[in-house]
Tab-separated table of C-alpha atoms in Angstrom:
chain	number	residue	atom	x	y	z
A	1	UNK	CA	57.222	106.364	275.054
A	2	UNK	CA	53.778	105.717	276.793
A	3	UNK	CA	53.216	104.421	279.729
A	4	UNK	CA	51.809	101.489	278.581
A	5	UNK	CA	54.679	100.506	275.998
A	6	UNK	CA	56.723	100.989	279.479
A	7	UNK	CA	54.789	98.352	281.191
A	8	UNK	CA	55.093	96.011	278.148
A	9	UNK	CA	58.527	96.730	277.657
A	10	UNK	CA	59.192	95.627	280.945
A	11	UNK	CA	57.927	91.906	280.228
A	12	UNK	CA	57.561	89.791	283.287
A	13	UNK	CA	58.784	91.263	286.857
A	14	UNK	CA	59.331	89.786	289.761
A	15	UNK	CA	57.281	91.224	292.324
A	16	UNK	CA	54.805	94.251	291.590
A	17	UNK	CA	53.753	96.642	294.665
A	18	UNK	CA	50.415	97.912	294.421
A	19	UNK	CA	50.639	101.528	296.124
A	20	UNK	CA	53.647	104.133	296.425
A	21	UNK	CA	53.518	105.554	299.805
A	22	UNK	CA	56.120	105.242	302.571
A	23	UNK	CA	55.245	100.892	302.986
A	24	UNK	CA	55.474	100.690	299.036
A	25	UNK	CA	58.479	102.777	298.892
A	26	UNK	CA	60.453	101.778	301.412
A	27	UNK	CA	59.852	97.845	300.689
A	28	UNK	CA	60.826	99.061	296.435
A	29	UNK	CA	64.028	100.276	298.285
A	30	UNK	CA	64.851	97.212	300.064
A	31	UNK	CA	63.554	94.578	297.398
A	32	UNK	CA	64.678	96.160	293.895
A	33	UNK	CA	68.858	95.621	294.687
A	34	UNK	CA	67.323	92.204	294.412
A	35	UNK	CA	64.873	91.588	292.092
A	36	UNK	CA	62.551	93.100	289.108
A	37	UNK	CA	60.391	95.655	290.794
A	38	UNK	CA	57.123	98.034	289.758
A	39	UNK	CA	55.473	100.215	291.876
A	40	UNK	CA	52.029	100.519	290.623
A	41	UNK	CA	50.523	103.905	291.991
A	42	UNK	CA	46.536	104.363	291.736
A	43	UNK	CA	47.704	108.579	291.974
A	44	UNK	CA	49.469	110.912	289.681
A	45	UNK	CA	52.563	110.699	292.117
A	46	UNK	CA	53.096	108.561	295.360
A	47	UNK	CA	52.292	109.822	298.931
A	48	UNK	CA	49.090	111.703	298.128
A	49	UNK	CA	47.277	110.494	301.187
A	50	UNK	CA	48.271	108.794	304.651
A	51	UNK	CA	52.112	109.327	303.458
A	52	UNK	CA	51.750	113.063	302.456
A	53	UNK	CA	49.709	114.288	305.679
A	54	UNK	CA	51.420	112.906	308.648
A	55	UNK	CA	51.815	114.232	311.716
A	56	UNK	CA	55.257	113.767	311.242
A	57	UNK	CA	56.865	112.073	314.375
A	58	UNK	CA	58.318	108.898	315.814
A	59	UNK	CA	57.366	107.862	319.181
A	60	UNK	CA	57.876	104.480	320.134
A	61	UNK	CA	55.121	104.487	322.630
A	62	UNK	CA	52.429	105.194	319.633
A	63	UNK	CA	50.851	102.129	318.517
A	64	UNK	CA	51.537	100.810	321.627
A	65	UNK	CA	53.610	97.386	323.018
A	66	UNK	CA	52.483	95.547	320.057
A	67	UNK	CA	54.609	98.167	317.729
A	68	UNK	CA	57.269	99.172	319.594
A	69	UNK	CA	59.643	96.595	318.827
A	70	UNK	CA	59.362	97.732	314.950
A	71	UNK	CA	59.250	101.674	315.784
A	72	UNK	CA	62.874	101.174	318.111
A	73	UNK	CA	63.893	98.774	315.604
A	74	UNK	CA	63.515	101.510	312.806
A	75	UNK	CA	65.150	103.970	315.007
A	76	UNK	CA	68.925	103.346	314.083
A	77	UNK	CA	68.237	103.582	310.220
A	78	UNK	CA	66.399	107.203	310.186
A	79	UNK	CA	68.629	108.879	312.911
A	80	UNK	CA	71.508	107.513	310.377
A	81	UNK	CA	69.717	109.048	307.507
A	82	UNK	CA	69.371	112.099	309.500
A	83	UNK	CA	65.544	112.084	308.778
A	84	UNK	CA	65.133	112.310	312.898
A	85	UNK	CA	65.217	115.857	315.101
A	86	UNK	CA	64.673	116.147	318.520
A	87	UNK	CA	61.834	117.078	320.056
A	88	UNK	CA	59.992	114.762	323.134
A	89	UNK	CA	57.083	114.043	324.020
A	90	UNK	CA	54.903	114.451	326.974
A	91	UNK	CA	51.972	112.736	328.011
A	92	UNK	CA	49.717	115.010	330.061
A	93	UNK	CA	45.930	114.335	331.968
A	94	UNK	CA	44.106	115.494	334.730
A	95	UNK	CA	44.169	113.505	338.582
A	96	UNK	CA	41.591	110.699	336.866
A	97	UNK	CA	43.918	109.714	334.014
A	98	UNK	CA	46.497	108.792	337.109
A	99	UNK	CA	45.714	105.335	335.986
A	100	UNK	CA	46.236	105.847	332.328
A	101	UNK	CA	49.784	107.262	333.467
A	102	UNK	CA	50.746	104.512	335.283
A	103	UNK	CA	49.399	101.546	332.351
A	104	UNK	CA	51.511	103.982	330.121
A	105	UNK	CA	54.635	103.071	332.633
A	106	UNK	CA	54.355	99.523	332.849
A	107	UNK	CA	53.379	98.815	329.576
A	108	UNK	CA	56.964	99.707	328.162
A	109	UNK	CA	58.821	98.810	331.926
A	110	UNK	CA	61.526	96.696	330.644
A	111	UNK	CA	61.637	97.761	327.437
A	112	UNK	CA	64.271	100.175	325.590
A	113	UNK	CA	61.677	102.715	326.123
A	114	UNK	CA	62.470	105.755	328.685
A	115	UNK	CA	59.819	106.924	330.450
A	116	UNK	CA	59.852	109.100	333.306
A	117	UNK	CA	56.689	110.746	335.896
A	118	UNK	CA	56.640	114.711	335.418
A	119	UNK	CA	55.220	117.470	336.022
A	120	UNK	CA	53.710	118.926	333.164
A	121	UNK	CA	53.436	122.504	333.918
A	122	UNK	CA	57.670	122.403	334.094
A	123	UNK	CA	57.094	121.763	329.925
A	124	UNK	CA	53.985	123.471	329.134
A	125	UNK	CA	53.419	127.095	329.668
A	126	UNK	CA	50.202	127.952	329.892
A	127	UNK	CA	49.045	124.561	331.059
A	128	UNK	CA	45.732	125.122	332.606
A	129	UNK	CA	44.989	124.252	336.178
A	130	UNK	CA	44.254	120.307	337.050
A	131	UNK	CA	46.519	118.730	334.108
A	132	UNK	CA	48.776	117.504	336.701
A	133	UNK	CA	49.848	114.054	335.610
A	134	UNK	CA	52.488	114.085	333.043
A	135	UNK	CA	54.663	111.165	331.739
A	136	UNK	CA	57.695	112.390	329.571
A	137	UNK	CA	59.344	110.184	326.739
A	138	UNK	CA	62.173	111.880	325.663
A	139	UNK	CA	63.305	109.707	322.639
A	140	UNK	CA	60.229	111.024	320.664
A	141	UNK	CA	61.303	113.293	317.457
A	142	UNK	CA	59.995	115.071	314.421
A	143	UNK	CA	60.189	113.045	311.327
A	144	UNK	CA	61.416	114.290	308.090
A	145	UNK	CA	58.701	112.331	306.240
A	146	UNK	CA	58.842	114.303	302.931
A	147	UNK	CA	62.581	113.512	302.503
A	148	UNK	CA	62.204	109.810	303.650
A	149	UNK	CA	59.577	109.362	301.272
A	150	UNK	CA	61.652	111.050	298.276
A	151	UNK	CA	64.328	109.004	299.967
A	152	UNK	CA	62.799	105.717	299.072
A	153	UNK	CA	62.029	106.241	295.866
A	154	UNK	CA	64.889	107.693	294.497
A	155	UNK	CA	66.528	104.727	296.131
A	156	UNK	CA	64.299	102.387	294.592
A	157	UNK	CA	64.870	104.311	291.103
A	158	UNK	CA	68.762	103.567	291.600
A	159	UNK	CA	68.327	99.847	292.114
A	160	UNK	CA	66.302	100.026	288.921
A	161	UNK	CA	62.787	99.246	290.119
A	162	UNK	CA	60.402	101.159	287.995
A	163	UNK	CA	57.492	103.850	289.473
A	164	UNK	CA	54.608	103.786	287.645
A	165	UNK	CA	51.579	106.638	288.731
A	166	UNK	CA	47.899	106.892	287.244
A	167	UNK	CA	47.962	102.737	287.452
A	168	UNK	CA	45.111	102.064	289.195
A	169	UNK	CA	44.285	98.001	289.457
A	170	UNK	CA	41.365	97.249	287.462
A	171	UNK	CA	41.777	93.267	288.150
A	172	UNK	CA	44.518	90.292	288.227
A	173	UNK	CA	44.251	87.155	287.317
A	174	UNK	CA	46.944	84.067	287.832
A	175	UNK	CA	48.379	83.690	284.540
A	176	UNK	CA	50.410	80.240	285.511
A	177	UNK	CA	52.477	80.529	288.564
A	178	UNK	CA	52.569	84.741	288.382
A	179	UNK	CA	49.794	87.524	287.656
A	180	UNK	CA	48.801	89.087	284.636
A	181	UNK	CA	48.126	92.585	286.283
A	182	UNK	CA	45.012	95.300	284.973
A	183	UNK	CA	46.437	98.659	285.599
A	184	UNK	CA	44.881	102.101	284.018
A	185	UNK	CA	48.251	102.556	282.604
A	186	UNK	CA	48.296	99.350	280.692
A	187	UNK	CA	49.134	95.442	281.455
A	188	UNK	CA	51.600	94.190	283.242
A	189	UNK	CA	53.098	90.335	284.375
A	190	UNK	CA	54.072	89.543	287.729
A	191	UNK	CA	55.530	86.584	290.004
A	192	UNK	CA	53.698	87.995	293.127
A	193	UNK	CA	51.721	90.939	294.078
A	194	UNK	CA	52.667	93.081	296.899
A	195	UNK	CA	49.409	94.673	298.537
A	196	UNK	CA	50.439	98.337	299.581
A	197	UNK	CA	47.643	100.225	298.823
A	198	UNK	CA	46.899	101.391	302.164
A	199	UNK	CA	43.062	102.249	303.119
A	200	UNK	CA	42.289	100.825	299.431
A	201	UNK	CA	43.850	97.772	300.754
A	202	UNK	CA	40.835	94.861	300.470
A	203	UNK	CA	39.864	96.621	297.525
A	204	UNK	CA	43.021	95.610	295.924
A	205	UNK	CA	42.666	91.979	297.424
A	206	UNK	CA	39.177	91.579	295.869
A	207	UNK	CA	40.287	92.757	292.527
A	208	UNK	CA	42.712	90.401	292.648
A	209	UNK	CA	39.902	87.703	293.846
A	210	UNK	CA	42.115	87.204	297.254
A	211	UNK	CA	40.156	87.625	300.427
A	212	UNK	CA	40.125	90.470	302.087
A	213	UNK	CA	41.066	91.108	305.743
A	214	UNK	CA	38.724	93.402	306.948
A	215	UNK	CA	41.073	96.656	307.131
A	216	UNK	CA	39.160	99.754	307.769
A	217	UNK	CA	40.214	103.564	307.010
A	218	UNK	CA	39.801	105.934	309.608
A	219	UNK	CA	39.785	110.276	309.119
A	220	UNK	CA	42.283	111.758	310.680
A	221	UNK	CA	42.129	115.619	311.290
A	222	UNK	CA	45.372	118.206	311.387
A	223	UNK	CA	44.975	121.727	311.618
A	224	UNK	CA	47.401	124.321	311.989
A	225	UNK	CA	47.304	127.524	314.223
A	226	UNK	CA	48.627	130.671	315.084
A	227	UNK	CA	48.634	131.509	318.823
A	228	UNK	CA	49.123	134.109	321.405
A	229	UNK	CA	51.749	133.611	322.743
A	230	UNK	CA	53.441	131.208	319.942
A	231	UNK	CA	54.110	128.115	320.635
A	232	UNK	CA	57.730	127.484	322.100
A	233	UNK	CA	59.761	125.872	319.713
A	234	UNK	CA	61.547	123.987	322.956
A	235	UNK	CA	57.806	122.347	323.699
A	236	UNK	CA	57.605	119.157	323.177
A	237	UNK	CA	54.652	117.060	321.612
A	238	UNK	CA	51.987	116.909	323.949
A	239	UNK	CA	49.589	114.213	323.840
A	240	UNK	CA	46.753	113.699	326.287
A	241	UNK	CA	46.204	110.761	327.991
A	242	UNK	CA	42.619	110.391	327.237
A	243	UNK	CA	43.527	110.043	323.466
A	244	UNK	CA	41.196	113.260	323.203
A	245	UNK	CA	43.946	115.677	321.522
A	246	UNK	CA	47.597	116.131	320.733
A	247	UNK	CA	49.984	119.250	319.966
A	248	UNK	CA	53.427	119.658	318.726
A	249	UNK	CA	55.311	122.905	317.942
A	250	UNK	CA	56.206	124.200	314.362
A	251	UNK	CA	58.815	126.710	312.734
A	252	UNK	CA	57.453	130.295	312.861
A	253	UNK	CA	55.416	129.687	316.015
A	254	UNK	CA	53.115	127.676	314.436
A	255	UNK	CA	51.588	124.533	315.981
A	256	UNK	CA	50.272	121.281	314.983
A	257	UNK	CA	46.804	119.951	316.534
A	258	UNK	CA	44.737	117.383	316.219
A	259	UNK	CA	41.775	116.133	318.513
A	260	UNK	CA	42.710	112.675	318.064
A	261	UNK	CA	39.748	111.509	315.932
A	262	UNK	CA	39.218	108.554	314.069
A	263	UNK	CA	36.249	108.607	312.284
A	264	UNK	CA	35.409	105.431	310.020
A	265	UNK	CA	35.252	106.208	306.437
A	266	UNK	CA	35.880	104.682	303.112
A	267	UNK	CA	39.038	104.787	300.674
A	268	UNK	CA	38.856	108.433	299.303
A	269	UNK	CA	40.693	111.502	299.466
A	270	UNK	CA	39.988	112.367	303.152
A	271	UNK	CA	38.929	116.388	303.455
A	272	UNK	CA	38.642	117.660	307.200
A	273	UNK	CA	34.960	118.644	308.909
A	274	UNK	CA	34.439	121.886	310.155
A	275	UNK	CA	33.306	119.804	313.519
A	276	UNK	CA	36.374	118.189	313.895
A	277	UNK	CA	38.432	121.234	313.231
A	278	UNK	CA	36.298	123.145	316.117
A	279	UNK	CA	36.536	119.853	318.368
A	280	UNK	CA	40.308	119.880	318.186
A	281	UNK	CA	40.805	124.119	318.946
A	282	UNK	CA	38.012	123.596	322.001
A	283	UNK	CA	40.188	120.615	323.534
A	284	UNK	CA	43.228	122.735	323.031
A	285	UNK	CA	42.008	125.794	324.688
A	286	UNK	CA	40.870	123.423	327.507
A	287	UNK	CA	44.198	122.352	328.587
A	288	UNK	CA	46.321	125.918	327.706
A	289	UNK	CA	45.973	129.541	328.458
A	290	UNK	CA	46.555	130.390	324.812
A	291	UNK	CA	44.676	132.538	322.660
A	292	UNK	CA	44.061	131.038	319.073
A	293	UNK	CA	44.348	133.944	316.990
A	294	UNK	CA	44.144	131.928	313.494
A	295	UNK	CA	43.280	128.430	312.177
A	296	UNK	CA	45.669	128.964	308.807
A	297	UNK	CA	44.756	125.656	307.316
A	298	UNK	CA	43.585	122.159	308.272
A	299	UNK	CA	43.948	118.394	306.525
A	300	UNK	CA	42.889	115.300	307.001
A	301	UNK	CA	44.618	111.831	306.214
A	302	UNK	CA	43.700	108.089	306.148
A	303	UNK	CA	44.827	105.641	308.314
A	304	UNK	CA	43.968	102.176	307.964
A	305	UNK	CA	43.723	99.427	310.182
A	306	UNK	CA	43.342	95.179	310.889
A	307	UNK	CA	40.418	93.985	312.766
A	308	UNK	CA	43.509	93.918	315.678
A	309	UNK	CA	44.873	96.998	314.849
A	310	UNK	CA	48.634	95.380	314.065
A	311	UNK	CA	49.901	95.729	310.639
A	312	UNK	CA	49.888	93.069	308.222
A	313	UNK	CA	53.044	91.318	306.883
A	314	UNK	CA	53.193	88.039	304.559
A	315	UNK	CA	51.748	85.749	302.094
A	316	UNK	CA	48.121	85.420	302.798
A	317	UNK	CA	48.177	82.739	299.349
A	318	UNK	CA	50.261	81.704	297.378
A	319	UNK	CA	51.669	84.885	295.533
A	320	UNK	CA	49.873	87.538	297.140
A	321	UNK	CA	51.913	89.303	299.794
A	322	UNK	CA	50.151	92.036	302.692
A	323	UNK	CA	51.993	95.084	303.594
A	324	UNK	CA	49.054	97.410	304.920
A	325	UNK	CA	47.073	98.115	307.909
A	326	UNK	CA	50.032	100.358	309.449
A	327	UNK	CA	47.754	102.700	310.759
A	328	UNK	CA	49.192	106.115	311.801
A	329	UNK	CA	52.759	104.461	312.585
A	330	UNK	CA	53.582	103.097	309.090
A	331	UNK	CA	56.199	106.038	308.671
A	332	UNK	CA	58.182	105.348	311.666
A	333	UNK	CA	58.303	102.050	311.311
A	334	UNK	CA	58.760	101.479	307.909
A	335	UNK	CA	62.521	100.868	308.087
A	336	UNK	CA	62.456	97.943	310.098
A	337	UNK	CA	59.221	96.928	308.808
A	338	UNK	CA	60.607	96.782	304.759
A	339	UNK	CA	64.072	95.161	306.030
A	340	UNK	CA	61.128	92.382	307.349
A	341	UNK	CA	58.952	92.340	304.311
A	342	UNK	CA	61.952	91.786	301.849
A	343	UNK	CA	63.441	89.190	303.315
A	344	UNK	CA	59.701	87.535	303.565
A	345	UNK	CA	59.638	87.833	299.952
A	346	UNK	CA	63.155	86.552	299.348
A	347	UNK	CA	62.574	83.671	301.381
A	348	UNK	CA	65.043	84.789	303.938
A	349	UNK	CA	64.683	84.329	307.548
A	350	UNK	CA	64.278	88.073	308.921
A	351	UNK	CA	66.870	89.082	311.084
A	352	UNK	CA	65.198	92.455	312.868
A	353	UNK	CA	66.423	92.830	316.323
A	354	UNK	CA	63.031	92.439	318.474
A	355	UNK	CA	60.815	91.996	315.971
A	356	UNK	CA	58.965	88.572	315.600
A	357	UNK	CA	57.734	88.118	311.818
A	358	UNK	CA	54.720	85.645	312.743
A	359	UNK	CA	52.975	88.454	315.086
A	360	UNK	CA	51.918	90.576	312.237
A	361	UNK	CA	51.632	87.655	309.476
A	362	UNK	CA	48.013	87.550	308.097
A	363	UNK	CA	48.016	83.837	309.128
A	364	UNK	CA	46.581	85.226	312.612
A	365	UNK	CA	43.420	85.845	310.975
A	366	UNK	CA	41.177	82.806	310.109
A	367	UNK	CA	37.855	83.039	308.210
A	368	UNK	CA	35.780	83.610	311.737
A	369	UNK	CA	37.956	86.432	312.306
A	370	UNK	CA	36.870	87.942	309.408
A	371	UNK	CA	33.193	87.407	309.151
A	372	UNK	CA	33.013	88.350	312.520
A	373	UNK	CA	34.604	92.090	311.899
């Protein structure tokens, strides 16, 4: 059977979510026990871009106040799944990022958040002279993102929601109270559209002649190294203050690095710079002893975000549901945040512990907001 006698064998569906990585996925997973799903994926298999080259962790300080409540909130879920492993992570600077350290404190003072004043040189060998502020957040982990991915989908498979790559939207029009749906793989008829195409996220909205939000994609570099000596496996991820790099250790001595950049771009399949890949080892062998004795290969990934830099959750109009801008936290929050979304789209009231619906809902942007970004 071809793909497009799959689409038209399905006849109408419910809901159809445009994108396949982990906010598609994981919202599939929570929706389909419920109601007729598609995933329409613009790739020849979901994750190919922000999902597929994460950094891999959950930190509940990343993203800041304004996320935490959906990163702890996700927390339970994915240390249930087993998709969590310890690891920590330390926030290091030099004596003028003293203040940074201390905004860092009281920003999550209160909150389920542990946070504790260090010294860094107790967790980083090598640490060169002057990084002497340090804030440690032990919670932090590595993130089986591969497996959560797979995860989602083969949940969303077992609730019978169907994945559908190489469907690209070409256009959608409101064919009575649904959507008749263009995809490259053929036609399809839905009640509402679920926006989760990431970075192509407004592209999706204007093909659907909804407005757009204003999300913007941003590069974001990894490499990998080789060092002498290798990088502890007990070493936590260290982040610098300054946002200027961060570090985590790999299996075989290997160690993750990227200089923190965030370079505006447009939807595409991001490729590093040879800049940004010298950027990141020069900041690194500014705050470590260690020699870099190979760069063994080096990504880059999208992430995309809201004029305010929260995710988007909700109907924006009538039918057409956001679930994009997660930036670089969409992974480790995408428990919580799909428990959220579903219910949204069920016309439940959501019931995540911390997490108020209406701070992320695209009614916070008006049409100044927009024309203004």
């Amino acid at each position: 059977m071809s793909v497009a006698d799959l689409l038209a064998g399905l006849g109408a569906v419910d809901v159809a979510i445009v994108g396949g990585g982990i906010a598609g996925a994981s919202l599939a997973a929570a929706l389909a026990p419920h109601a007729r799903v598609v995933v329409l994926e613009g790739e020849s298999m979901p994750g190919l871009h922000a999902t597929g080259r994460s950094a891999a962790f959950w930190s509940e300080t990343y993203g800041g106040p304004a996320i935490q409540p959906l990163t702890t909130a996700s927390g339970g879920a994915l240390r249930d799944g087993d998709f969590l492993a310890p690891l920590g992570s330390l926030h290091i600077g030099r004596a003028d990022d003293a203040g940074a350290a201390e905004a860092l404190l009281a920003a999550f003072d209160g909150t389920a958040v542990d946070l504790a004043a260090v010294d860094p040189a107790a967790h980083v060998p090598g640490l060169r002279a002057g990084w002497t502020v340090g804030v440690m957040e032990p919670s932090c982990a590595y993130i089986d993102v591969a497996r959560l991915h797979a995860h989602y989908l083969a949940a969303a498979r077992r609730a019978r929601a169907t994945i559908v790559a190489d469907a690209a939207i070409r256009g959608a029009e409101r064919q009575g109270g649904g959507w008749a749906i263009d995809t490259a793989a053929g036609r399809i008829v839905a009640e509402v559209i679920v926006n989760a195409a990431g970075a192509w996220a407004d592209q999706v909205a204007v093909a659907a002649g909804a407005r757009p939000l204003g999300l913007k994609p941003y590069r974001r570099t990894m490499v990998q190294l080789r060092t002498d000596p290798p990088a502890p496996t007990t070493m936590p991820l260290v982040v610098d203050l300054a946002g200027r790099f961060y570090f985590k250790p790999e299996s075989g001595g290997r160690l993750w690095l990227s200089p923190h950049d965030e370079v505006p771009t447009s939807p595409c399949d991001a490729q590093p710079e040879e800049i940004d890949i010298a950027l990141a080892v020069d900041r690194f062998e500014g705050a470590v002893d260690w020699q870099v004795t190979a760069v063994e290969r080096s990504w880059a990934g999208l992430r995309t975000f809201a004029p305010d830099r929260l995710p988007v959750y909700g109907y924006a109009e009538r039918g057409f549901f956001w679930c994009a801008g997660q930036g670089g936290f969409g992974i480790q929050t995408a428990p919580a945040a799909a428990q959220m979304a579903a219910s949204l789209l069920l016309g439940r009231v959501p019931d995540v512990p911390g997490v108020d619906p209406d701070r992320y809902s695209p009614a916070r942007f008006d049409d100044k907001d927009r024309a203004s970004d």
